[in-house]
PDB file of C-alpha atoms in Angstrom:
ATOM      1  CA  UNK A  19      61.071  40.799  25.189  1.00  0.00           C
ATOM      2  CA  UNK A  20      58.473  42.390  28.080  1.00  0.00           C
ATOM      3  CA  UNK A  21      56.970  44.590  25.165  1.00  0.00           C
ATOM      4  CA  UNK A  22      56.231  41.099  23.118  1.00  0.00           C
ATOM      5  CA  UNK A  23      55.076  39.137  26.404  1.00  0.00           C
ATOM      6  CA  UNK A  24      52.571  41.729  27.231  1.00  0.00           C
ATOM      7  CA  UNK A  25      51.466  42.496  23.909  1.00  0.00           C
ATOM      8  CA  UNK A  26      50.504  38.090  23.540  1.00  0.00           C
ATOM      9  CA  UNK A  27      48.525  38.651  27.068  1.00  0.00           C
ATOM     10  CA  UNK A  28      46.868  41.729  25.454  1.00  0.00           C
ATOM     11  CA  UNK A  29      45.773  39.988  22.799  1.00  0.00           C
ATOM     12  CA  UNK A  30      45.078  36.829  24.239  1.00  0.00           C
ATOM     13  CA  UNK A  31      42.639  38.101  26.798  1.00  0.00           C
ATOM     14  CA  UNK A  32      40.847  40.487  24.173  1.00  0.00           C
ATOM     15  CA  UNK A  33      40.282  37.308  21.925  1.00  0.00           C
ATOM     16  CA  UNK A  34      39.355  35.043  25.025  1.00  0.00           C
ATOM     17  CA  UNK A  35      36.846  37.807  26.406  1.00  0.00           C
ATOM     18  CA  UNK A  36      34.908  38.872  23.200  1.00  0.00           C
ATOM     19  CA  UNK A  37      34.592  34.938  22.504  1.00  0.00           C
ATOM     20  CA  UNK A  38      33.557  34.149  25.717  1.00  0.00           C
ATOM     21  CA  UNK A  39      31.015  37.497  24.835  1.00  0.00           C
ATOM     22  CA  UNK A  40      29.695  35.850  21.721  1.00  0.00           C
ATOM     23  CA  UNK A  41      28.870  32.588  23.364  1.00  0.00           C
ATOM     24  CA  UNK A  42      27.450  34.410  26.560  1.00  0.00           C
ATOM     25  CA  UNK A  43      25.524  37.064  24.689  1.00  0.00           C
ATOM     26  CA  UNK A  44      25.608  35.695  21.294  1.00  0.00           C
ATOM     27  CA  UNK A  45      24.871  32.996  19.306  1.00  0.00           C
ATOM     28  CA  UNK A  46      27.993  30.888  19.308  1.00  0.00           C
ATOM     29  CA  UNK A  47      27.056  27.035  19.822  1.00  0.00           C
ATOM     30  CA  UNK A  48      23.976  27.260  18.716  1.00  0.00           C
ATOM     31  CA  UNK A  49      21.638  26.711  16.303  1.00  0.00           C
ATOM     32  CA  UNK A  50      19.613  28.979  13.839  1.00  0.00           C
ATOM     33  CA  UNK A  51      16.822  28.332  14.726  1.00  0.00           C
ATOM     34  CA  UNK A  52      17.775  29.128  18.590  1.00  0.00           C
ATOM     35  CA  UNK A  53      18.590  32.314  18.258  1.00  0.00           C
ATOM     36  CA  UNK A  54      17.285  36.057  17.364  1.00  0.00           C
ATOM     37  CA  UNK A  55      18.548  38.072  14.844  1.00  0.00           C
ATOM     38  CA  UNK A  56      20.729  40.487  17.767  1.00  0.00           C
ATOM     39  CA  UNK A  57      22.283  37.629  19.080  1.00  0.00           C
ATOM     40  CA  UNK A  58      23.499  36.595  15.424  1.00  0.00           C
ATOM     41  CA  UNK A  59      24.375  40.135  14.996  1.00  0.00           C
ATOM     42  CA  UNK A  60      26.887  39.281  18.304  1.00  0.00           C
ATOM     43  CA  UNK A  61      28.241  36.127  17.552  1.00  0.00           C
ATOM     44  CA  UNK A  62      29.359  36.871  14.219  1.00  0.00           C
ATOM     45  CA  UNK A  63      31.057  40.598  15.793  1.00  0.00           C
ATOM     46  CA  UNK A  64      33.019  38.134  17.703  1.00  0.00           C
ATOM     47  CA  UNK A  65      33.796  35.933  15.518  1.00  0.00           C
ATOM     48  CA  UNK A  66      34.947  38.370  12.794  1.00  0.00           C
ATOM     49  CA  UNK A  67      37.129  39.836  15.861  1.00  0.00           C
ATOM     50  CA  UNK A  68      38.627  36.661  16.752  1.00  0.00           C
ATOM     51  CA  UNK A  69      39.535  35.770  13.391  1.00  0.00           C
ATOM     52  CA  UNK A  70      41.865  38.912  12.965  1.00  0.00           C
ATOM     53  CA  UNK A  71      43.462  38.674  16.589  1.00  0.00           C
ATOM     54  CA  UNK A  72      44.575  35.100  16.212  1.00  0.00           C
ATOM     55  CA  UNK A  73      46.771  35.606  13.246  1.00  0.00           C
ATOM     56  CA  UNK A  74      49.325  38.440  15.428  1.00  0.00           C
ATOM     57  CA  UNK A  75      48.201  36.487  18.557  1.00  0.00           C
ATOM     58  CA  UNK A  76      50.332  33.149  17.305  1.00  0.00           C
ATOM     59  CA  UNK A  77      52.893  35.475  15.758  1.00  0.00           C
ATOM     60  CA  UNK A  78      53.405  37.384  18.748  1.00  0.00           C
ATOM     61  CA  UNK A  79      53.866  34.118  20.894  1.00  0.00           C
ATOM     62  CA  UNK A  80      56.343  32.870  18.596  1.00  0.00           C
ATOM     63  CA  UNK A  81      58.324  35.532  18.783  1.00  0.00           C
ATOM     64  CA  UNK A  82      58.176  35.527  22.350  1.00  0.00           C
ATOM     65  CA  UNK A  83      59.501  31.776  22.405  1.00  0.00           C
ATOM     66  CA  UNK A  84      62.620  32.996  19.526  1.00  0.00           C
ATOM     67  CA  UNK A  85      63.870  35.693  22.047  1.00  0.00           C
ATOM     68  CA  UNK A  86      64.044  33.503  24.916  1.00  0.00           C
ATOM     69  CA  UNK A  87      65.731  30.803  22.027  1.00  0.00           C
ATOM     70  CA  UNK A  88      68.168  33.678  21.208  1.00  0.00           C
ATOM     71  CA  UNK A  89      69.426  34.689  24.758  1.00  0.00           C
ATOM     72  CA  UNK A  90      70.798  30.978  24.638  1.00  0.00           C
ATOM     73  CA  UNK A  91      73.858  32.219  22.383  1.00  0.00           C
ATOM     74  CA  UNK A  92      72.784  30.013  19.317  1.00  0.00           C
ATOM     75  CA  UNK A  93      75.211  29.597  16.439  1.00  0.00           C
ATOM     76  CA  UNK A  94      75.130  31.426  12.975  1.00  0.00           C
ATOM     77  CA  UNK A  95      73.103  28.034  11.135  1.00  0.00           C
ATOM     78  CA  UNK A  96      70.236  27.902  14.121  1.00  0.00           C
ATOM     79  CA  UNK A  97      69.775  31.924  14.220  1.00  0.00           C
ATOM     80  CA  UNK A  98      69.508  31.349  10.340  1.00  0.00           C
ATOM     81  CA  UNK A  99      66.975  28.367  11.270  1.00  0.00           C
ATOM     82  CA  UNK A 100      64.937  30.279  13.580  1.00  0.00           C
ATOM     83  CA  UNK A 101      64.623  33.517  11.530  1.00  0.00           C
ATOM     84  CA  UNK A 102      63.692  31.793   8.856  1.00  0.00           C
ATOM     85  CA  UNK A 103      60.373  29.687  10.280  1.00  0.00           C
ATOM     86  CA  UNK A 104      59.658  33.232  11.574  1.00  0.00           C
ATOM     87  CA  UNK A 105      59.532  35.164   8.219  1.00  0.00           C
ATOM     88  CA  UNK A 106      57.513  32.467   7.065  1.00  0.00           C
ATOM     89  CA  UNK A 107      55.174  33.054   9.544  1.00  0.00           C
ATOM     90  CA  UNK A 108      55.274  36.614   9.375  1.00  0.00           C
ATOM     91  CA  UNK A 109      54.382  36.401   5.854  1.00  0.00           C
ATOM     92  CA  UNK A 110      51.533  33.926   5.984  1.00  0.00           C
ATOM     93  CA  UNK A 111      50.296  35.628   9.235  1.00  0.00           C
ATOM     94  CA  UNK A 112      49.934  38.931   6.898  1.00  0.00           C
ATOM     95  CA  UNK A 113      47.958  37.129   3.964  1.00  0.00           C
ATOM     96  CA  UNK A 114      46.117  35.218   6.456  1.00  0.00           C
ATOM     97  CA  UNK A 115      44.871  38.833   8.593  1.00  0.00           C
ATOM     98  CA  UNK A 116      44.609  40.760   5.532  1.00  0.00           C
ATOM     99  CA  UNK A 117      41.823  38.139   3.911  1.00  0.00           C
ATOM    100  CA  UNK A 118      39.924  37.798   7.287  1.00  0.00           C
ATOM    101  CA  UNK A 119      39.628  41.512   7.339  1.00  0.00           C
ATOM    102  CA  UNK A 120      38.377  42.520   3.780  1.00  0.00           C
ATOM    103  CA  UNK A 121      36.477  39.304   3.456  1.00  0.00           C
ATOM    104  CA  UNK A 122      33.396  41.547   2.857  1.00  0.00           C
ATOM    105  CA  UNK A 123      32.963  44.978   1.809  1.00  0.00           C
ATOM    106  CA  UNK A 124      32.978  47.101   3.556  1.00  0.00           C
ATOM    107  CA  UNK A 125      34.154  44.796   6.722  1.00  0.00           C
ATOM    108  CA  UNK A 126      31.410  45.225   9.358  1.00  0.00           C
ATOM    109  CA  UNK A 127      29.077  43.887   6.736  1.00  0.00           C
ATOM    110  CA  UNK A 128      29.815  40.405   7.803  1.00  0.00           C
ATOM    111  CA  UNK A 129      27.712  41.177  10.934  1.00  0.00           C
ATOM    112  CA  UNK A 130      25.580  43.194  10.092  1.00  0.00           C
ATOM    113  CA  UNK A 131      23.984  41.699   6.982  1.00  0.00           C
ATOM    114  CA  UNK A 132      21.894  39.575   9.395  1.00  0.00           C
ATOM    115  CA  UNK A 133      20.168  42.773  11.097  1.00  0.00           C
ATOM    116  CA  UNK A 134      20.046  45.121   8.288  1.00  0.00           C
ATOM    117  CA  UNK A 135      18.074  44.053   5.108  1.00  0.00           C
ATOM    118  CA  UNK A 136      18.857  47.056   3.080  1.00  0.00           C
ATOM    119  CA  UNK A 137      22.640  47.342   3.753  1.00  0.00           C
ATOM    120  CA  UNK A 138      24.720  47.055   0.869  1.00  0.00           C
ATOM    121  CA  UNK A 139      27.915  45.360   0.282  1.00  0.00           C
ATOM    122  CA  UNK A 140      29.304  41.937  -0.770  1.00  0.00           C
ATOM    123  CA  UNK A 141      31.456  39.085   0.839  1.00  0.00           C
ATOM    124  CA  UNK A 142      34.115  36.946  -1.264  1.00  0.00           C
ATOM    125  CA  UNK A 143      33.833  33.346  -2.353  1.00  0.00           C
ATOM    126  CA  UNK A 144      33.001  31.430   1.366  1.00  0.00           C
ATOM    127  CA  UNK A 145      35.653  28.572   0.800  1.00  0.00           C
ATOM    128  CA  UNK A 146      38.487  31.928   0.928  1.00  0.00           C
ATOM    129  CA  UNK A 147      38.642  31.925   4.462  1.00  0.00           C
ATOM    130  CA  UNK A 148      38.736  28.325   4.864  1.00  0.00           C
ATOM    131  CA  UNK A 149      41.389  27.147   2.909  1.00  0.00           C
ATOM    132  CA  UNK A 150      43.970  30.624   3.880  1.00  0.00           C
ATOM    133  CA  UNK A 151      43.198  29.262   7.937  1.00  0.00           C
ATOM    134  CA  UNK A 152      44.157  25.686   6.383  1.00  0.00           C
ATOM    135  CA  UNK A 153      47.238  27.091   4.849  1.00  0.00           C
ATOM    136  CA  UNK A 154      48.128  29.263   7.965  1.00  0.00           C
ATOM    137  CA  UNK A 155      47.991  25.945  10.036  1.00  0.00           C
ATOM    138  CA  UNK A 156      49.665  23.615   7.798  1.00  0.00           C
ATOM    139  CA  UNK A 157      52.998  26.128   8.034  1.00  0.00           C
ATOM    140  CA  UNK A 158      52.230  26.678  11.996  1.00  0.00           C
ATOM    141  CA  UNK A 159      52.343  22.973  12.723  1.00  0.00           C
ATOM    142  CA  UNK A 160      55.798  22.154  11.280  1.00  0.00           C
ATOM    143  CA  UNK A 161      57.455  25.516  12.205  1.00  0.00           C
ATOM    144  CA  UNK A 162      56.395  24.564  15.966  1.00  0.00           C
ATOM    145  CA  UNK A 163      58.083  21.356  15.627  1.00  0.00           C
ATOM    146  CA  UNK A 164      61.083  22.531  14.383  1.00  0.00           C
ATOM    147  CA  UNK A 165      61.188  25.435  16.768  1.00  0.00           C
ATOM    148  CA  UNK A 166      60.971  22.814  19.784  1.00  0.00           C
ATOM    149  CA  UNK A 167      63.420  20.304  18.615  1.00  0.00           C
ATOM    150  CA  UNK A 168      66.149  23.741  18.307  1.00  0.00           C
ATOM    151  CA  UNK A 169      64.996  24.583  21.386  1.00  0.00           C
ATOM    152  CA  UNK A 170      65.721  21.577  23.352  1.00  0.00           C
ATOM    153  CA  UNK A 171      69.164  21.286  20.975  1.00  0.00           C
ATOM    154  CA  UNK A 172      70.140  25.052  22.741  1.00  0.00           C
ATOM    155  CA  UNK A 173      68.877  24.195  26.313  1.00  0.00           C
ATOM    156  CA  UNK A 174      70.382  21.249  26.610  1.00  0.00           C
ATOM    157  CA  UNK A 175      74.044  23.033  25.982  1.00  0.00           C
ATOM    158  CA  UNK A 176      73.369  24.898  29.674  1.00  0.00           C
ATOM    159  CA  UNK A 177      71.384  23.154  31.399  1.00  0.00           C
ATOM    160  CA  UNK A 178      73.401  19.465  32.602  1.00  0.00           C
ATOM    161  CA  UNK A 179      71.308  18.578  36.060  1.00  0.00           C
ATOM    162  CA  UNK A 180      68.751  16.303  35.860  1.00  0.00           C
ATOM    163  CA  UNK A 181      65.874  18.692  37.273  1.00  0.00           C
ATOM    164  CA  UNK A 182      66.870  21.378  34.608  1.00  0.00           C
ATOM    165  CA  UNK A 183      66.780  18.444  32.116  1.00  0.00           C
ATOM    166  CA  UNK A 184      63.145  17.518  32.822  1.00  0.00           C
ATOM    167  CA  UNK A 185      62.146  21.482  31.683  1.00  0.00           C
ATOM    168  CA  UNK A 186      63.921  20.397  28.164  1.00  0.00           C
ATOM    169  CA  UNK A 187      61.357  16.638  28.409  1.00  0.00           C
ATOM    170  CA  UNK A 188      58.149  19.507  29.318  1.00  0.00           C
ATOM    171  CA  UNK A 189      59.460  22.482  26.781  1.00  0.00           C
ATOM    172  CA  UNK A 190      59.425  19.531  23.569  1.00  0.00           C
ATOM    173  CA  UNK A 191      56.177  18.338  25.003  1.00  0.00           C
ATOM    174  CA  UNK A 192      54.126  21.434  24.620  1.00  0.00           C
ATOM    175  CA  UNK A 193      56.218  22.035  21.021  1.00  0.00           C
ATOM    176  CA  UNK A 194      54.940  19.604  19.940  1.00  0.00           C
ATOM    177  CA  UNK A 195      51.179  19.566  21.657  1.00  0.00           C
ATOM    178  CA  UNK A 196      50.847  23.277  20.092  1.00  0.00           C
ATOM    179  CA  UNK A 197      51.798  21.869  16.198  1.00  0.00           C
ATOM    180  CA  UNK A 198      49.469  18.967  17.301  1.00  0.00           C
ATOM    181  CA  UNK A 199      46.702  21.027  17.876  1.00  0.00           C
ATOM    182  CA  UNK A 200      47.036  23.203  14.460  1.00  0.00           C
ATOM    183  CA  UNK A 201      46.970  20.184  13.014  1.00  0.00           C
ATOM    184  CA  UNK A 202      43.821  18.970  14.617  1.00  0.00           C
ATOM    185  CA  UNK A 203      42.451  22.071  13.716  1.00  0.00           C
ATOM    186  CA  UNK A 204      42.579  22.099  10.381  1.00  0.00           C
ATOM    187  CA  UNK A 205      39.243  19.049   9.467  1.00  0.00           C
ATOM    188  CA  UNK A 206      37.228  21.941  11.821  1.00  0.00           C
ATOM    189  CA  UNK A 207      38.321  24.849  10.021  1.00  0.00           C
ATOM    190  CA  UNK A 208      36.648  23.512   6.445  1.00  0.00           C
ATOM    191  CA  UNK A 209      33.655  24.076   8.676  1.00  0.00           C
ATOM    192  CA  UNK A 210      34.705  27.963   8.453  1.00  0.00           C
ATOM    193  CA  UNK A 211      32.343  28.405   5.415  1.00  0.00           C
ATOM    194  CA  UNK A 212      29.090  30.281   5.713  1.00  0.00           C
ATOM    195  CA  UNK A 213      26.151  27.964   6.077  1.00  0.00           C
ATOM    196  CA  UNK A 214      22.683  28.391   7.805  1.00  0.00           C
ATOM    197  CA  UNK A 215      24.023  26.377  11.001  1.00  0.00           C
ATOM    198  CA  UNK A 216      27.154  28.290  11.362  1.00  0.00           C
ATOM    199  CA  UNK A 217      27.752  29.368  14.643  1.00  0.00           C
ATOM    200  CA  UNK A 218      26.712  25.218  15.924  1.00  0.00           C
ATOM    201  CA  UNK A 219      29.129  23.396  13.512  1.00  0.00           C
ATOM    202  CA  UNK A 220      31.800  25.838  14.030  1.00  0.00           C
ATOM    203  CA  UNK A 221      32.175  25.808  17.870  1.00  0.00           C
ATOM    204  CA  UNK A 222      35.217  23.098  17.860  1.00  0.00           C
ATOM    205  CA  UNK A 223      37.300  25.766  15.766  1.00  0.00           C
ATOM    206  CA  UNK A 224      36.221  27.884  18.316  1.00  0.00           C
ATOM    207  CA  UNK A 225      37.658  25.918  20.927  1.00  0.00           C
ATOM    208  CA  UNK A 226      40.726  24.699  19.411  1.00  0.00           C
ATOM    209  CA  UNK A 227      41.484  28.465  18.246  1.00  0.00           C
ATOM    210  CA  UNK A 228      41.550  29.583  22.171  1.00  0.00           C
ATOM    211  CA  UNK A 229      43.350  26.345  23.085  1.00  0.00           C
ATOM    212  CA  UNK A 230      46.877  26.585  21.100  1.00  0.00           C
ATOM    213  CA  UNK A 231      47.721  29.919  21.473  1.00  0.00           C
ATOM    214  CA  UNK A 232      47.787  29.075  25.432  1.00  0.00           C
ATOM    215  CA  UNK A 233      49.885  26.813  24.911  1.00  0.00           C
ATOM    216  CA  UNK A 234      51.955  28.564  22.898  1.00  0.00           C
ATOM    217  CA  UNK A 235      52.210  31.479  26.294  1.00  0.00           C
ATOM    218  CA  UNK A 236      52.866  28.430  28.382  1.00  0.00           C
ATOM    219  CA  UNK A 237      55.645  27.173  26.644  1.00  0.00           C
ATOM    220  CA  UNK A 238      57.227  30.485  26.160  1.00  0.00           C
ATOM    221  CA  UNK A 239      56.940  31.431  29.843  1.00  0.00           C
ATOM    222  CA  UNK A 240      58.403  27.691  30.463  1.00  0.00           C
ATOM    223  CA  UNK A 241      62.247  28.908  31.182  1.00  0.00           C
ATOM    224  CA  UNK A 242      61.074  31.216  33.607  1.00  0.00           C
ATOM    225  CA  UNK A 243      59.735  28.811  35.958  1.00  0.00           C
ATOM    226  CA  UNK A 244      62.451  28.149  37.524  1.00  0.00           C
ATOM    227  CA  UNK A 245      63.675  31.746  38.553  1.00  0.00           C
ATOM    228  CA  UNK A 246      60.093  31.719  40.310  1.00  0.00           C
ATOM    229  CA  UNK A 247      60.115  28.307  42.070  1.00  0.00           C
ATOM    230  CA  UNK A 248      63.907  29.299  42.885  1.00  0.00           C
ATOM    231  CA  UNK A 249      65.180  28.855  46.175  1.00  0.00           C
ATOM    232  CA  UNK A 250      64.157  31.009  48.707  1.00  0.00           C
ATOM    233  CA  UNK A 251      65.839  31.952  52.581  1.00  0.00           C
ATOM    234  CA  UNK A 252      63.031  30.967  54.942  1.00  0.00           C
ATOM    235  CA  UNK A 253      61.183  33.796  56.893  1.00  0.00           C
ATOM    236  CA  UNK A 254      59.600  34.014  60.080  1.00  0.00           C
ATOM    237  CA  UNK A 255      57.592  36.881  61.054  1.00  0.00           C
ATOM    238  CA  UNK A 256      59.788  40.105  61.159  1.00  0.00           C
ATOM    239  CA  UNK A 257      63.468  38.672  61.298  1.00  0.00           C
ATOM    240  CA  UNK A 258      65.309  36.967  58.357  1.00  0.00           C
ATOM    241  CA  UNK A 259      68.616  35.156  59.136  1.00  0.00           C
ATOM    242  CA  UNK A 260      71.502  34.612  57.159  1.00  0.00           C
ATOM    243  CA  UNK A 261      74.697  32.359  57.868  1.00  0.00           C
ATOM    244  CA  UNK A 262      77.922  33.213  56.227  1.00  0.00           C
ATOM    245  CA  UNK A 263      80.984  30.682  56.849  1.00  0.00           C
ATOM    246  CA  UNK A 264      83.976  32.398  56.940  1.00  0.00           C
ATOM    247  CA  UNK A 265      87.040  29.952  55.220  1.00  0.00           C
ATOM    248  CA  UNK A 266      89.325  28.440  58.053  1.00  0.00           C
ATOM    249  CA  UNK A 267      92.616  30.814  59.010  1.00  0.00           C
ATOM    250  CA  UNK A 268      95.448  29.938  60.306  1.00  0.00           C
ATOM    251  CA  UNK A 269      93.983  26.783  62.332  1.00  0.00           C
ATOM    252  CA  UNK A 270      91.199  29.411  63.429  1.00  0.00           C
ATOM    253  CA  UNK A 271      88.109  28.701  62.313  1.00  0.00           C
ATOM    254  CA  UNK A 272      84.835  31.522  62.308  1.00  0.00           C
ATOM    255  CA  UNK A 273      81.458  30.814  62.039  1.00  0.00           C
ATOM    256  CA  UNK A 274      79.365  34.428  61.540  1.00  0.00           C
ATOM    257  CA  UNK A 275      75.926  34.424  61.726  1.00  0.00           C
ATOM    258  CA  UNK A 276      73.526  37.478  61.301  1.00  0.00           C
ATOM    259  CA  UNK A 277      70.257  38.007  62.528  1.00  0.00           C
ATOM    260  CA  UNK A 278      68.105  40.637  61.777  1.00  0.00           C
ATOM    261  CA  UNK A 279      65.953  41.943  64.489  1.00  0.00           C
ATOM    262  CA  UNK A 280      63.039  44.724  64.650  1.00  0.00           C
ATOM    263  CA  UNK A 281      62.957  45.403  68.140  1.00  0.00           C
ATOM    264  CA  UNK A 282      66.636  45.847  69.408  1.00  0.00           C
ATOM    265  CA  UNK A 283      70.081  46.835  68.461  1.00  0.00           C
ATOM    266  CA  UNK A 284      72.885  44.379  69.728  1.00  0.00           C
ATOM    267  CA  UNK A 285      75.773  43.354  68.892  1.00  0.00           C
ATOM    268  CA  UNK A 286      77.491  40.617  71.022  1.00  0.00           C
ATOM    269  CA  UNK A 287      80.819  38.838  70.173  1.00  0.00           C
ATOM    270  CA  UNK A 288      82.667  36.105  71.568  1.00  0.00           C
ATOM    271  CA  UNK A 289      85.595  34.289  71.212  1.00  0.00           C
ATOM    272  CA  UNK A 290      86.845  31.534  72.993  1.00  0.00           C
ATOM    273  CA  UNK A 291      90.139  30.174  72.380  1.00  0.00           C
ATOM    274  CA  UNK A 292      91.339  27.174  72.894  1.00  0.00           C
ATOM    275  CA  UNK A 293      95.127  26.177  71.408  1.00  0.00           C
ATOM    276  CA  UNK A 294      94.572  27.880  68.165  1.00  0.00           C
ATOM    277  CA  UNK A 295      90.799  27.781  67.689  1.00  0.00           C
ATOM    278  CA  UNK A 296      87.684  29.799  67.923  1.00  0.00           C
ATOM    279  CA  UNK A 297      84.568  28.771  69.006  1.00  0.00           C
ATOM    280  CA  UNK A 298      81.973  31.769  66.591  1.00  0.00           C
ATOM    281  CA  UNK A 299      81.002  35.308  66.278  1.00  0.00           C
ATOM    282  CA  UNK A 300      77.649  36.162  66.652  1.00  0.00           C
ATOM    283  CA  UNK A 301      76.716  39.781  65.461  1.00  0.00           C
ATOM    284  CA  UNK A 302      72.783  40.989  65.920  1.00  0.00           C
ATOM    285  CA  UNK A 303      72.086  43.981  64.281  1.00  0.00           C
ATOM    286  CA  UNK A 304      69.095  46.088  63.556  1.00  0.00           C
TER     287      UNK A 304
END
């Protein structure tokens, strides 16, 4: 489970930082006739890059978000469920990062034909690319969807108060904002094609390509909110104190309390009976 979560930040920050390289040092958002041949050379670098690290970047974030569904103790017909919309995107996740890498031959000619004028090599038909990224959203959308609504069916089996509840209302939300978002993907992506103007019309796939797999990380990292917005003992400089009720004996009741203390080693105790009762015990230790 760590192993997967770090692995989705790995890739996530690669892909945001050598996009956010091709639009800084690149050409990325603009138009032909705005750029120089190097910067060309950069954009399309980062966009061949990007195009291979978002297929395992969504598959690694949805296999972050079936671990945490699995630790819920699911039964035999939802582990069947959820294994399932994985292989199937395992599988289209392969095709889909196997065409975006031998696209051309050999692979680094898809930059470099733009700077070089004697290289040799060849790309496939342009429409290839576009219609496996159409195909690899049209299976992410509904396998989100389906992956949210089992979620919310496990979570809601352990979690009964009302401010658990509302993580169940946020959890289905971004389930189904990150299937919304491959699906408003997809009328971009036919943009994918190599034209003249490629880097300008192309900028909303861009976008939208950085934008779901966030929200993907968010909504796997969603269950672990609440450990880290937990309750917490309040503190106050260097001395932490603790109360611990002791249950009522014999019509004597004790009230313990322990404070922590950097400067001093004490420990005072009094009891004060009256009939059959007793006031506290206070202990101060180092």
């Amino acid at each position: 489970m760590v192993l997967i979560c770090y692995l989705h930040q790995i890739l996530y920050t690669t892909l945001a930082v050598v996009a956010l390289n091709g639009v800084a040092a690149g050409g990325i958002g603009k138009h032909v006739d705005d750029i120089t041949v190097t910067e060309a050379t950069i954009a399309f670098r980062a966009w061949f890059i990007c195009e291979l690290l978002y297929g395992p970047l969504s598959a690694a974030v949805r296999t972050s978000i079936l671990l945490v569904l699995l630790r819920l103790k699911p039964s035999r017909l939802d582990k069947m469920v959820l294994y399932t919309c994985l292989a199937v995107m395992y599988l289209f996740t392969t095709v889909y990062f196997l065409l975006n890498l031998f696209q051309c031959s050999p692979p680094s000619f898809f930059w470099r034909q733009f700077g070089e004028v004697d290289l040799e090599g060849s790309c496939a038909h342009p429409d290839m690319v576009p219609k496996a990224a159409i195909a690899h959203s049209a299976v992410s959308a509904p396998s989100d969807w389906l992956t949210a609504l089992m979620a919310v069916k496990l979570m809601r089996q352990s979690m009964r108060e009302w401010r658990k509840q509302m993580t169940l209302v946020i959890f289905l939300t971004l389930g189904a904002l990150a299937g919304a978002v491959m699906i408003a993907r997809i009328p971009f992506v036919q943009l994918l094609e190599i034209t003249p103007d490629f880097l300008y019309r192309t900028v909303d796939v861009a976008m939208w390509s950085v934008i779901e797999p966030c929200v993907g990380i968010v909504a796997g990292s969603l269950p672990f909110v609440r450990v880290l917005f937990g309750k917490r003992k309040p503190k106050s400089d260097s001395r932490s104190r603790r109360a611990i009720e002791i249950p009522e004996l014999e019509g004597i009741q004790v009230h313990t309390t322990w404070e922590v203390r950097s400067d001093s080693i004490d420990r005072q105790c009094a009891l004060t009976a009256n009939n059959v009762s007793a006031t506290s015990v206070s202990h101060h230790v180092f």
